[in-house]
Amino acid sequence: MATYLFLHCLGFSILIGAALYDRFYIVRNIRQARGSDLERHLIQIYLSTSPLYGVGVALVLLSGIGLSILDGSGFFRWSAVGLKQYLFLAIGLSFPVYIIPLMAKINRLLKTQSDFNTGVSESCRVLLGRLYFVLDGVTIGNVLILAIALWKPNLHKLPF
């Protein structure tokens, strides 16, 4: 059980660490480099971090399944663990359904642009804004999961 818990914490640390690094370092630098060739390179670095998210999600998912089985808490019940599972399901599904296709679309736009000295097109910036917003939502969801893990609320005592 300790190994599963270690892997779970490691995966979660990867997700939170990558999200904070991306948001507060790379995104800030992308915005400062607007209109230059550096903007394009920073966006490519930003998009290249997606495999790191995949590793984090896989570690959390697989170790979480193992922990739920070993603990006997079940899946998707009305409990703190069940609430975390629902939130993580929403986060996990957002990657193949929305985030990865959006990243691929941005990558295609970067490759089709012919003028490399003016940064990226406005349509690419709009898509990046959407990606920032969704990934911020994923980070907020992960912070909520962390709060639930630390708080461990008893959902059966809630008034509704």
Coordinates of N, CA, C and O in Angstrom, one line a residue:
M1 N 0.8 -1.2 0.0 CA 0.0 0.0 0.0 C 0.9 1.3 0.0 O 0.5 2.3 -0.6
A2 N 2.0 1.2 0.7 CA 2.9 2.4 0.7 C 3.5 2.7 -0.6 O 3.6 3.9 -1.0
T3 N 3.7 1.7 -1.5 CA 4.2 1.9 -2.8 C 3.2 2.6 -3.7 O 3.5 3.6 -4.4
Y4 N 1.9 2.2 -3.5 CA 0.8 2.8 -4.3 C 0.7 4.3 -3.8 O 0.5 5.1 -4.7
L5 N 0.7 4.5 -2.5 CA 0.6 5.8 -2.0 C 1.8 6.7 -2.5 O 1.5 7.9 -2.9
F6 N 3.0 6.2 -2.5 CA 4.1 6.9 -3.0 C 3.9 7.3 -4.5 O 4.1 8.4 -4.9
L7 N 3.5 6.3 -5.3 CA 3.3 6.6 -6.8 C 2.1 7.6 -7.0 O 2.2 8.4 -7.9
H8 N 1.1 7.5 -6.1 CA 0.0 8.4 -6.2 C 0.5 9.9 -5.9 O 0.2 10.8 -6.7
C9 N 1.3 10.0 -4.9 CA 1.8 11.3 -4.5 C 2.8 11.8 -5.6 O 2.8 13.0 -5.9
L10 N 3.6 10.9 -6.1 CA 4.5 11.3 -7.2 C 3.8 11.8 -8.4 O 4.1 12.9 -9.0
G11 N 2.7 11.1 -8.8 CA 1.9 11.5 -10.0 C 1.3 12.8 -9.8 O 1.2 13.7 -10.7
F12 N 0.7 13.0 -8.6 CA 0.1 14.3 -8.3 C 1.1 15.4 -8.2 O 0.8 16.5 -8.7
S13 N 2.2 15.2 -7.7 CA 3.3 16.2 -7.7 C 3.7 16.6 -9.1 O 4.0 17.7 -9.4
I14 N 3.8 15.6 -10.0 CA 4.1 15.9 -11.4 C 3.1 16.8 -12.0 O 3.4 17.7 -12.7
L15 N 1.8 16.4 -11.8 CA 0.7 17.2 -12.3 C 0.7 18.7 -11.8 O 0.7 19.6 -12.6
I16 N 0.8 18.8 -10.5 CA 0.8 20.2 -10.0 C 2.1 20.9 -10.3 O 2.0 22.1 -10.7
G17 N 3.2 20.3 -10.2 CA 4.5 20.9 -10.6 C 4.6 21.4 -12.0 O 5.0 22.5 -12.3
A18 N 4.1 20.5 -12.9 CA 4.1 20.9 -14.4 C 3.2 22.0 -14.6 O 3.5 22.9 -15.4
A19 N 2.0 22.0 -14.0 CA 1.0 23.0 -14.2 C 1.5 24.4 -13.7 O 1.4 25.4 -14.4
L20 N 2.1 24.4 -12.5 CA 2.6 25.6 -12.0 C 3.8 26.2 -12.8 O 3.9 27.4 -13.1
Y21 N 4.7 25.3 -13.2 CA 5.8 25.7 -14.1 C 5.3 26.3 -15.4 O 5.8 27.4 -15.8
D22 N 4.4 25.6 -16.0 CA 3.8 26.0 -17.3 C 3.2 27.4 -17.1 O 3.4 28.3 -17.9
R23 N 2.3 27.5 -16.1 CA 1.5 28.7 -16.0 C 2.3 29.9 -15.6 O 2.2 31.0 -16.1
F24 N 3.2 29.8 -14.6 CA 3.9 30.9 -14.1 C 5.2 31.2 -14.7 O 5.8 32.3 -14.5
Y25 N 5.7 30.3 -15.5 CA 7.0 30.6 -16.2 C 6.8 30.7 -17.7 O 7.1 31.7 -18.3
I26 N 6.4 29.6 -18.3 CA 6.3 29.5 -19.7 C 5.3 30.5 -20.3 O 5.5 31.2 -21.2
V27 N 4.0 30.4 -19.7 CA 3.0 31.3 -20.2 C 3.3 32.7 -20.1 O 3.1 33.5 -21.0
R28 N 3.9 33.1 -19.0 CA 4.3 34.5 -18.7 C 5.3 34.9 -19.8 O 5.2 36.0 -20.4
N29 N 6.3 34.1 -20.1 CA 7.3 34.4 -21.1 C 6.7 34.4 -22.5 O 7.2 35.2 -23.4
I30 N 5.7 33.5 -22.8 CA 5.1 33.6 -24.1 C 4.4 34.9 -24.3 O 4.5 35.6 -25.4
R31 N 3.7 35.4 -23.3 CA 3.0 36.7 -23.4 C 4.0 37.9 -23.5 O 3.7 38.8 -24.2
Q32 N 5.2 37.8 -22.9 CA 6.2 38.8 -23.0 C 6.8 38.8 -24.3 O 7.3 39.9 -24.8
A33 N 6.9 37.7 -25.0 CA 7.6 37.6 -26.3 C 6.6 37.7 -27.5 O 7.0 37.5 -28.6
R34 N 5.4 38.2 -27.2 CA 4.4 38.4 -28.2 C 4.9 39.2 -29.4 O 5.5 40.2 -29.3
G35 N 4.7 38.6 -30.6 CA 5.1 39.2 -31.9 C 6.5 38.9 -32.3 O 7.0 39.4 -33.3
S36 N 7.3 38.1 -31.5 CA 8.7 37.8 -31.9 C 8.8 36.3 -32.3 O 7.9 35.5 -32.0
D37 N 9.9 36.0 -32.8 CA 10.2 34.6 -33.1 C 10.3 33.7 -31.9 O 10.0 32.6 -31.9
L38 N 10.7 34.3 -30.8 CA 10.8 33.6 -29.5 C 9.4 33.1 -29.0 O 9.3 32.1 -28.4
E39 N 8.4 33.9 -29.4 CA 7.0 33.4 -29.0 C 6.7 32.0 -29.6 O 6.2 31.2 -28.9
R40 N 7.0 31.8 -30.8 CA 6.8 30.5 -31.5 C 7.6 29.4 -30.8 O 7.1 28.4 -30.5
H41 N 8.8 29.7 -30.4 CA 9.7 28.6 -29.8 C 9.1 28.3 -28.4 O 9.1 27.2 -28.0
L42 N 8.7 29.3 -27.7 CA 8.2 29.1 -26.3 C 6.9 28.3 -26.4 O 6.6 27.5 -25.5
I43 N 6.0 28.6 -27.4 CA 4.8 27.8 -27.5 C 5.1 26.4 -27.8 O 4.5 25.5 -27.3
Q44 N 6.1 26.1 -28.6 CA 6.5 24.8 -28.9 C 7.0 24.1 -27.7 O 6.8 22.9 -27.4
I45 N 7.8 24.8 -26.8 CA 8.2 24.2 -25.5 C 7.0 23.9 -24.7 O 6.9 22.9 -24.0
Y46 N 6.0 24.9 -24.6 CA 4.8 24.7 -23.9 C 4.1 23.4 -24.3 O 3.6 22.7 -23.5
L47 N 3.9 23.3 -25.6 CA 3.2 22.1 -26.1 C 4.0 20.8 -25.9 O 3.4 19.7 -25.8
S48 N 5.3 20.9 -25.8 CA 6.1 19.7 -25.6 C 6.0 19.1 -24.2 O 6.5 18.0 -23.9
T49 N 5.4 19.8 -23.3 CA 5.3 19.3 -21.9 C 4.1 18.4 -21.7 O 4.0 17.8 -20.6
S50 N 3.3 18.2 -22.7 CA 2.1 17.4 -22.6 C 2.4 15.9 -22.2 O 1.6 15.3 -21.5
P51 N 3.5 15.3 -22.7 CA 3.8 13.9 -22.2 C 4.0 13.9 -20.7 O 3.7 12.9 -20.1
L52 N 4.5 14.9 -20.1 CA 4.7 14.9 -18.7 C 3.3 14.9 -18.0 O 3.2 14.1 -17.0
Y53 N 2.3 15.6 -18.5 CA 1.0 15.5 -17.9 C 0.5 14.1 -18.1 O -0.2 13.5 -17.2
G54 N 0.7 13.4 -19.2 CA 0.3 12.1 -19.4 C 0.8 11.1 -18.4 O 0.1 10.2 -17.9
V55 N 2.1 11.3 -18.1 CA 2.8 10.4 -17.1 C 2.1 10.6 -15.7 O 1.8 9.7 -15.0
G56 N 1.9 11.9 -15.4 CA 1.3 12.2 -14.1 C -0.1 11.7 -14.0 O -0.5 11.1 -12.9
V57 N -0.9 11.8 -15.0 CA -2.3 11.3 -15.0 C -2.3 9.8 -14.9 O -3.1 9.2 -14.1
A58 N -1.4 9.1 -15.7 CA -1.3 7.7 -15.6 C -0.9 7.2 -14.2 O -1.5 6.2 -13.7
L59 N 0.0 7.8 -13.6 CA 0.5 7.4 -12.2 C -0.7 7.6 -11.2 O -0.9 6.7 -10.4
V60 N -1.4 8.7 -11.3 CA -2.4 9.0 -10.4 C -3.6 8.0 -10.6 O -4.1 7.4 -9.7
L61 N -3.9 7.8 -11.9 CA -5.0 6.9 -12.2 C -4.7 5.4 -11.7 O -5.5 4.8 -11.0
L62 N -3.6 4.9 -12.1 CA -3.3 3.5 -11.8 C -3.1 3.3 -10.3 O -3.6 2.3 -9.7
S63 N -2.3 4.2 -9.7 CA -2.1 4.0 -8.2 C -3.4 4.3 -7.4 O -3.7 3.6 -6.4
G64 N -4.3 5.2 -7.9 CA -5.6 5.4 -7.3 C -6.5 4.2 -7.4 O -7.2 3.9 -6.4
I65 N -6.5 3.5 -8.5 CA -7.2 2.3 -8.6 C -6.7 1.3 -7.6 O -7.5 0.6 -6.9
G66 N -5.4 1.1 -7.6 CA -4.8 0.2 -6.6 C -5.1 0.5 -5.2 O -5.5 -0.4 -4.4
L67 N -5.0 1.8 -4.8 CA -5.3 2.2 -3.5 C -6.8 2.0 -3.1 O -7.1 1.5 -2.0
S68 N -7.7 2.2 -4.1 CA -9.1 2.0 -3.8 C -9.5 0.5 -3.6 O -10.3 0.2 -2.8
I69 N -8.8 -0.3 -4.4 CA -9.0 -1.8 -4.2 C -8.4 -2.3 -2.9 O -9.1 -3.0 -2.2
L70 N -7.2 -1.8 -2.6 CA -6.6 -2.3 -1.4 C -7.3 -1.8 -0.1 O -7.4 -2.5 0.9
D71 N -7.8 -0.6 -0.2 CA -8.5 0.1 0.9 C -10.0 -0.5 1.1 O -10.5 -0.4 2.1
G72 N -10.5 -1.0 0.0 CA -11.9 -1.5 0.0 C -12.9 -0.4 0.0 O -14.1 -0.6 0.3
S73 N -12.5 0.8 -0.4 CA -13.4 1.9 -0.4 C -14.3 2.0 -1.6 O -15.3 2.7 -1.7
G74 N -14.1 1.2 -2.6 CA -14.9 1.1 -3.8 C -14.7 2.3 -4.8 O -13.8 3.1 -4.6
F75 N -15.5 2.3 -5.8 CA -15.4 3.4 -6.8 C -16.7 4.2 -6.9 O -17.8 3.6 -6.9
F76 N -16.5 5.5 -7.0 CA -17.6 6.4 -7.2 C -18.8 6.3 -6.2 O -19.9 6.4 -6.6
R77 N -18.4 6.2 -5.0 CA -19.4 6.2 -3.9 C -19.6 7.6 -3.4 O -18.8 8.5 -3.6
W78 N -20.6 7.8 -2.5 CA -20.8 9.1 -1.9 C -19.9 9.2 -0.7 O -20.3 8.9 0.4
S79 N -18.6 9.5 -1.0 CA -17.6 9.7 0.1 C -16.5 10.6 -0.4 O -16.6 11.1 -1.6
A80 N -15.6 10.9 0.4 CA -14.5 11.8 0.0 C -13.7 11.2 -1.1 O -13.3 11.9 -2.1
V81 N -13.4 9.9 -1.0 CA -12.7 9.2 -2.0 C -13.5 9.2 -3.3 O -13.0 9.4 -4.4
G82 N -14.8 9.0 -3.2 CA -15.7 9.0 -4.4 C -15.7 10.3 -5.1 O -15.7 10.5 -6.3
L83 N -15.7 11.4 -4.3 CA -15.7 12.8 -4.8 C -14.4 13.0 -5.6 O -14.4 13.6 -6.6
K84 N -13.3 12.6 -5.0 CA -12.0 12.8 -5.7 C -12.0 12.0 -7.0 O -11.5 12.4 -8.0
Q85 N -12.6 10.8 -7.0 CA -12.6 10.0 -8.2 C -13.5 10.7 -9.3 O -13.1 10.7 -10.5
Y86 N -14.6 11.3 -8.9 CA -15.4 12.0 -9.9 C -14.6 13.2 -10.5 O -14.7 13.4 -11.7
L87 N -14.0 13.9 -9.6 CA -13.2 15.1 -10.1 C -12.1 14.6 -11.0 O -11.8 15.2 -12.1
F88 N -11.4 13.6 -10.6 CA -10.3 13.1 -11.4 C -10.8 12.5 -12.8 O -10.1 12.6 -13.8
L89 N -11.9 11.9 -12.7 CA -12.5 11.4 -14.0 C -12.8 12.5 -15.0 O -12.4 12.4 -16.2
A90 N -13.3 13.7 -14.5 CA -13.5 14.8 -15.3 C -12.2 15.4 -15.8 O -12.1 15.7 -17.0
I91 N -11.2 15.4 -15.0 CA -9.9 15.9 -15.4 C -9.3 14.9 -16.4 O -8.8 15.4 -17.5
G92 N -9.3 13.7 -16.1 CA -8.7 12.7 -17.0 C -9.4 12.6 -18.4 O -8.7 12.5 -19.4
L93 N -10.7 12.8 -18.4 CA -11.4 12.8 -19.7 C -11.2 14.1 -20.5 O -11.3 14.1 -21.7
S94 N -10.9 15.2 -19.8 CA -10.6 16.4 -20.6 C -9.4 16.3 -21.5 O -9.3 17.0 -22.5
F95 N -8.4 15.5 -21.1 CA -7.2 15.4 -21.9 C -7.5 14.8 -23.3 O -7.2 15.4 -24.3
P96 N -8.0 13.6 -23.4 CA -8.2 13.0 -24.8 C -9.4 13.7 -25.5 O -9.4 13.8 -26.7
V97 N -10.3 14.3 -24.8 CA -11.5 14.8 -25.4 C -11.3 16.3 -25.9 O -11.7 16.6 -27.0
Y98 N -10.5 17.1 -25.2 CA -10.4 18.5 -25.5 C -9.0 19.0 -25.6 O -8.6 19.6 -26.5
I99 N -8.2 18.7 -24.6 CA -6.8 19.3 -24.5 C -5.9 18.8 -25.6 O -5.2 19.6 -26.2
I100 N -5.8 17.5 -25.8 CA -4.8 17.0 -26.8 C -5.2 17.4 -28.2 O -4.4 17.8 -28.9
P101 N -6.5 17.3 -28.6 CA -6.9 17.9 -29.9 C -6.6 19.3 -30.1 O -6.2 19.8 -31.1
L102 N -6.8 20.1 -29.0 CA -6.5 21.5 -29.0 C -5.0 21.8 -29.2 O -4.6 22.7 -30.0
M103 N -4.2 21.0 -28.5 CA -2.8 21.1 -28.7 C -2.3 20.8 -30.1 O -1.5 21.4 -30.7
A104 N -2.9 19.7 -30.7 CA -2.6 19.3 -32.0 C -3.0 20.4 -33.0 O -2.3 20.7 -34.0
K105 N -4.1 21.1 -32.8 CA -4.6 22.2 -33.7 C -3.6 23.3 -33.6 O -3.2 23.9 -34.6
I106 N -3.1 23.7 -32.4 CA -2.2 24.8 -32.3 C -0.9 24.4 -33.0 O -0.3 25.2 -33.6
N107 N -0.5 23.2 -32.8 CA 0.8 22.7 -33.4 C 0.7 22.8 -35.0 O 1.6 23.2 -35.6
R108 N -0.5 22.4 -35.5 CA -0.7 22.5 -37.0 C -0.6 24.0 -37.4 O 0.0 24.3 -38.5
L109 N -1.2 24.8 -36.6 CA -1.2 26.3 -37.0 C 0.3 26.8 -37.0 O 0.6 27.6 -37.8
L110 N 1.1 26.4 -36.0 CA 2.4 26.8 -35.9 C 3.2 26.3 -37.2 O 4.1 27.0 -37.7
K111 N 2.9 25.1 -37.6 CA 3.7 24.5 -38.7 C 3.3 25.2 -40.1 O 4.1 25.2 -41.0
T112 N 2.0 25.6 -40.2 CA 1.6 26.2 -41.5 C 1.9 27.6 -41.6 O 1.8 28.1 -42.7
Q113 N 2.2 28.3 -40.6 CA 2.5 29.7 -40.7 C 3.9 29.9 -41.4 O 4.9 29.2 -41.1
S114 N 3.9 30.8 -42.4 CA 5.1 31.0 -43.2 C 6.0 32.1 -42.6 O 7.2 32.0 -42.8
D115 N 5.5 33.1 -42.0 CA 6.3 34.2 -41.5 C 6.8 33.9 -40.1 O 6.0 34.0 -39.1
F116 N 8.0 33.6 -39.9 CA 8.6 33.2 -38.6 C 9.0 34.4 -37.8 O 9.3 34.2 -36.6
N117 N 9.1 35.6 -38.3 CA 9.6 36.7 -37.6 C 8.6 37.6 -36.9 O 8.9 38.5 -36.2
T118 N 7.3 37.2 -37.1 CA 6.2 38.0 -36.5 C 5.5 37.3 -35.4 O 4.4 37.7 -35.0
G119 N 6.1 36.3 -34.8 CA 5.4 35.5 -33.8 C 4.3 34.6 -34.4 O 4.6 33.9 -35.4
V120 N 3.2 34.5 -33.8 CA 2.1 33.6 -34.3 C 0.9 34.4 -34.7 O 0.8 35.6 -34.3
S121 N 0.0 33.7 -35.3 CA -1.2 34.4 -35.8 C -2.2 34.6 -34.6 O -2.1 34.0 -33.5
E122 N -3.1 35.5 -34.8 CA -4.1 35.8 -33.8 C -5.0 34.6 -33.5 O -5.4 34.4 -32.4
S123 N -5.3 33.8 -34.5 CA -6.1 32.6 -34.3 C -5.4 31.6 -33.4 O -6.0 30.9 -32.6
C124 N -4.1 31.6 -33.5 CA -3.3 30.7 -32.7 C -3.3 31.2 -31.2 O -3.4 30.4 -30.3
R125 N -3.2 32.5 -31.1 CA -3.3 33.1 -29.7 C -4.6 32.8 -29.1 O -4.7 32.6 -27.8
V126 N -5.7 32.9 -29.8 CA -7.0 32.6 -29.3 C -7.1 31.1 -28.8 O -7.6 30.9 -27.7
L127 N -6.6 30.2 -29.6 CA -6.5 28.8 -29.2 C -5.7 28.6 -27.9 O -6.0 27.8 -27.1
L128 N -4.6 29.3 -27.9 CA -3.7 29.3 -26.7 C -4.4 29.8 -25.5 O -4.3 29.2 -24.4
G129 N -5.2 30.8 -25.6 CA -6.0 31.4 -24.5 C -7.0 30.3 -24.0 O -7.2 30.2 -22.8
R130 N -7.6 29.6 -24.9 CA -8.5 28.5 -24.5 C -7.8 27.4 -23.8 O -8.2 26.9 -22.7
L131 N -6.6 27.1 -24.3 CA -5.8 26.1 -23.6 C -5.4 26.5 -22.2 O -5.5 25.7 -21.3
Y132 N -4.9 27.7 -22.1 CA -4.6 28.2 -20.8 C -5.8 28.1 -19.8 O -5.6 27.7 -18.7
F133 N -6.9 28.5 -20.3 CA -8.1 28.5 -19.4 C -8.5 27.1 -19.0 O -8.7 26.8 -17.8
V134 N -8.5 26.1 -19.9 CA -8.8 24.7 -19.6 C -7.7 24.1 -18.6 O -8.1 23.5 -17.7
L135 N -6.5 24.4 -18.9 CA -5.4 23.9 -18.0 C -5.5 24.5 -16.7 O -5.1 23.9 -15.7
D136 N -5.9 25.8 -16.6 CA -6.1 26.4 -15.3 C -7.2 25.7 -14.5 O -7.1 25.5 -13.3
G137 N -8.3 25.3 -15.3 CA -9.4 24.6 -14.6 C -8.9 23.2 -14.1 O -9.3 22.8 -13.1
V138 N -8.1 22.6 -14.9 CA -7.5 21.3 -14.5 C -6.7 21.5 -13.2 O -6.8 20.7 -12.3
T139 N -5.9 22.5 -13.1 CA -5.1 22.8 -12.0 C -6.0 23.1 -10.7 O -5.7 22.6 -9.6
I140 N -7.0 23.9 -10.9 CA -7.9 24.1 -9.8 C -8.6 22.8 -9.4 O -8.8 22.6 -8.2
G141 N -9.0 22.0 -10.3 CA -9.5 20.7 -10.0 C -8.6 19.8 -9.2 O -8.9 19.2 -8.2
N142 N -7.3 19.9 -9.5 CA -6.3 19.1 -8.8 C -6.1 19.7 -7.4 O -5.9 18.9 -6.4
V143 N -6.1 21.0 -7.3 CA -6.0 21.6 -5.9 C -7.3 21.2 -5.1 O -7.1 21.0 -3.9
L144 N -8.4 21.2 -5.7 CA -9.6 20.7 -5.0 C -9.5 19.3 -4.5 O -9.9 18.9 -3.4
I145 N -8.9 18.4 -5.3 CA -8.7 17.0 -5.0 C -7.7 17.0 -3.8 O -7.9 16.2 -2.9
L146 N -6.7 17.8 -3.8 CA -5.7 17.9 -2.7 C -6.4 18.3 -1.4 O -6.2 17.7 -0.4
A147 N -7.3 19.3 -1.5 CA -8.0 19.8 -0.4 C -8.9 18.7 0.2 O -9.0 18.6 1.4
I148 N -9.6 18.0 -0.6 CA -10.5 16.9 -0.2 C -9.6 15.8 0.5 O -10.0 15.2 1.5
A149 N -8.5 15.5 -0.1 CA -7.6 14.5 0.5 C -7.1 14.9 1.9 O -7.0 14.0 2.7
L150 N -6.8 16.2 2.0 CA -6.3 16.6 3.4 C -7.5 16.8 4.3 O -7.3 16.5 5.5
W151 N -8.6 17.3 3.9 CA -9.7 17.6 4.7 C -10.5 16.3 5.1 O -11.0 16.2 6.2
K152 N -10.7 15.4 4.2 CA -11.4 14.2 4.3 C -12.8 14.4 4.9 O -13.1 13.9 6.0
P153 N -13.6 15.1 4.2 CA -15.0 15.4 4.7 C -15.8 14.2 4.8 O -15.7 13.2 4.0
N154 N -16.7 14.2 5.8 CA -17.7 13.1 5.9 C -19.0 13.5 5.2 O -19.8 14.3 5.7
L155 N -19.1 13.1 3.9 CA -20.2 13.6 3.1 C -21.6 13.1 3.6 O -22.6 13.6 3.2
H156 N -21.6 12.0 4.4 CA -22.9 11.5 4.9 C -23.5 12.4 6.0 O -24.7 12.3 6.2
K157 N -22.7 13.3 6.5 CA -23.2 14.2 7.6 C -23.7 15.6 7.0 O -24.1 16.5 7.7
L158 N -23.5 15.8 5.7 CA -24.0 17.0 5.1 C -25.5 17.1 5.1 O -26.2 16.1 5.0
P159 N -26.1 18.3 5.2 CA -27.5 18.5 5.4 C -28.3 18.1 4.1 O -29.5 18.0 4.2
F160 N -27.7 17.9 3.0 CA -28.6 17.6 1.8 C -28.5 16.2 1.4 O -27.8 15.3 1.7

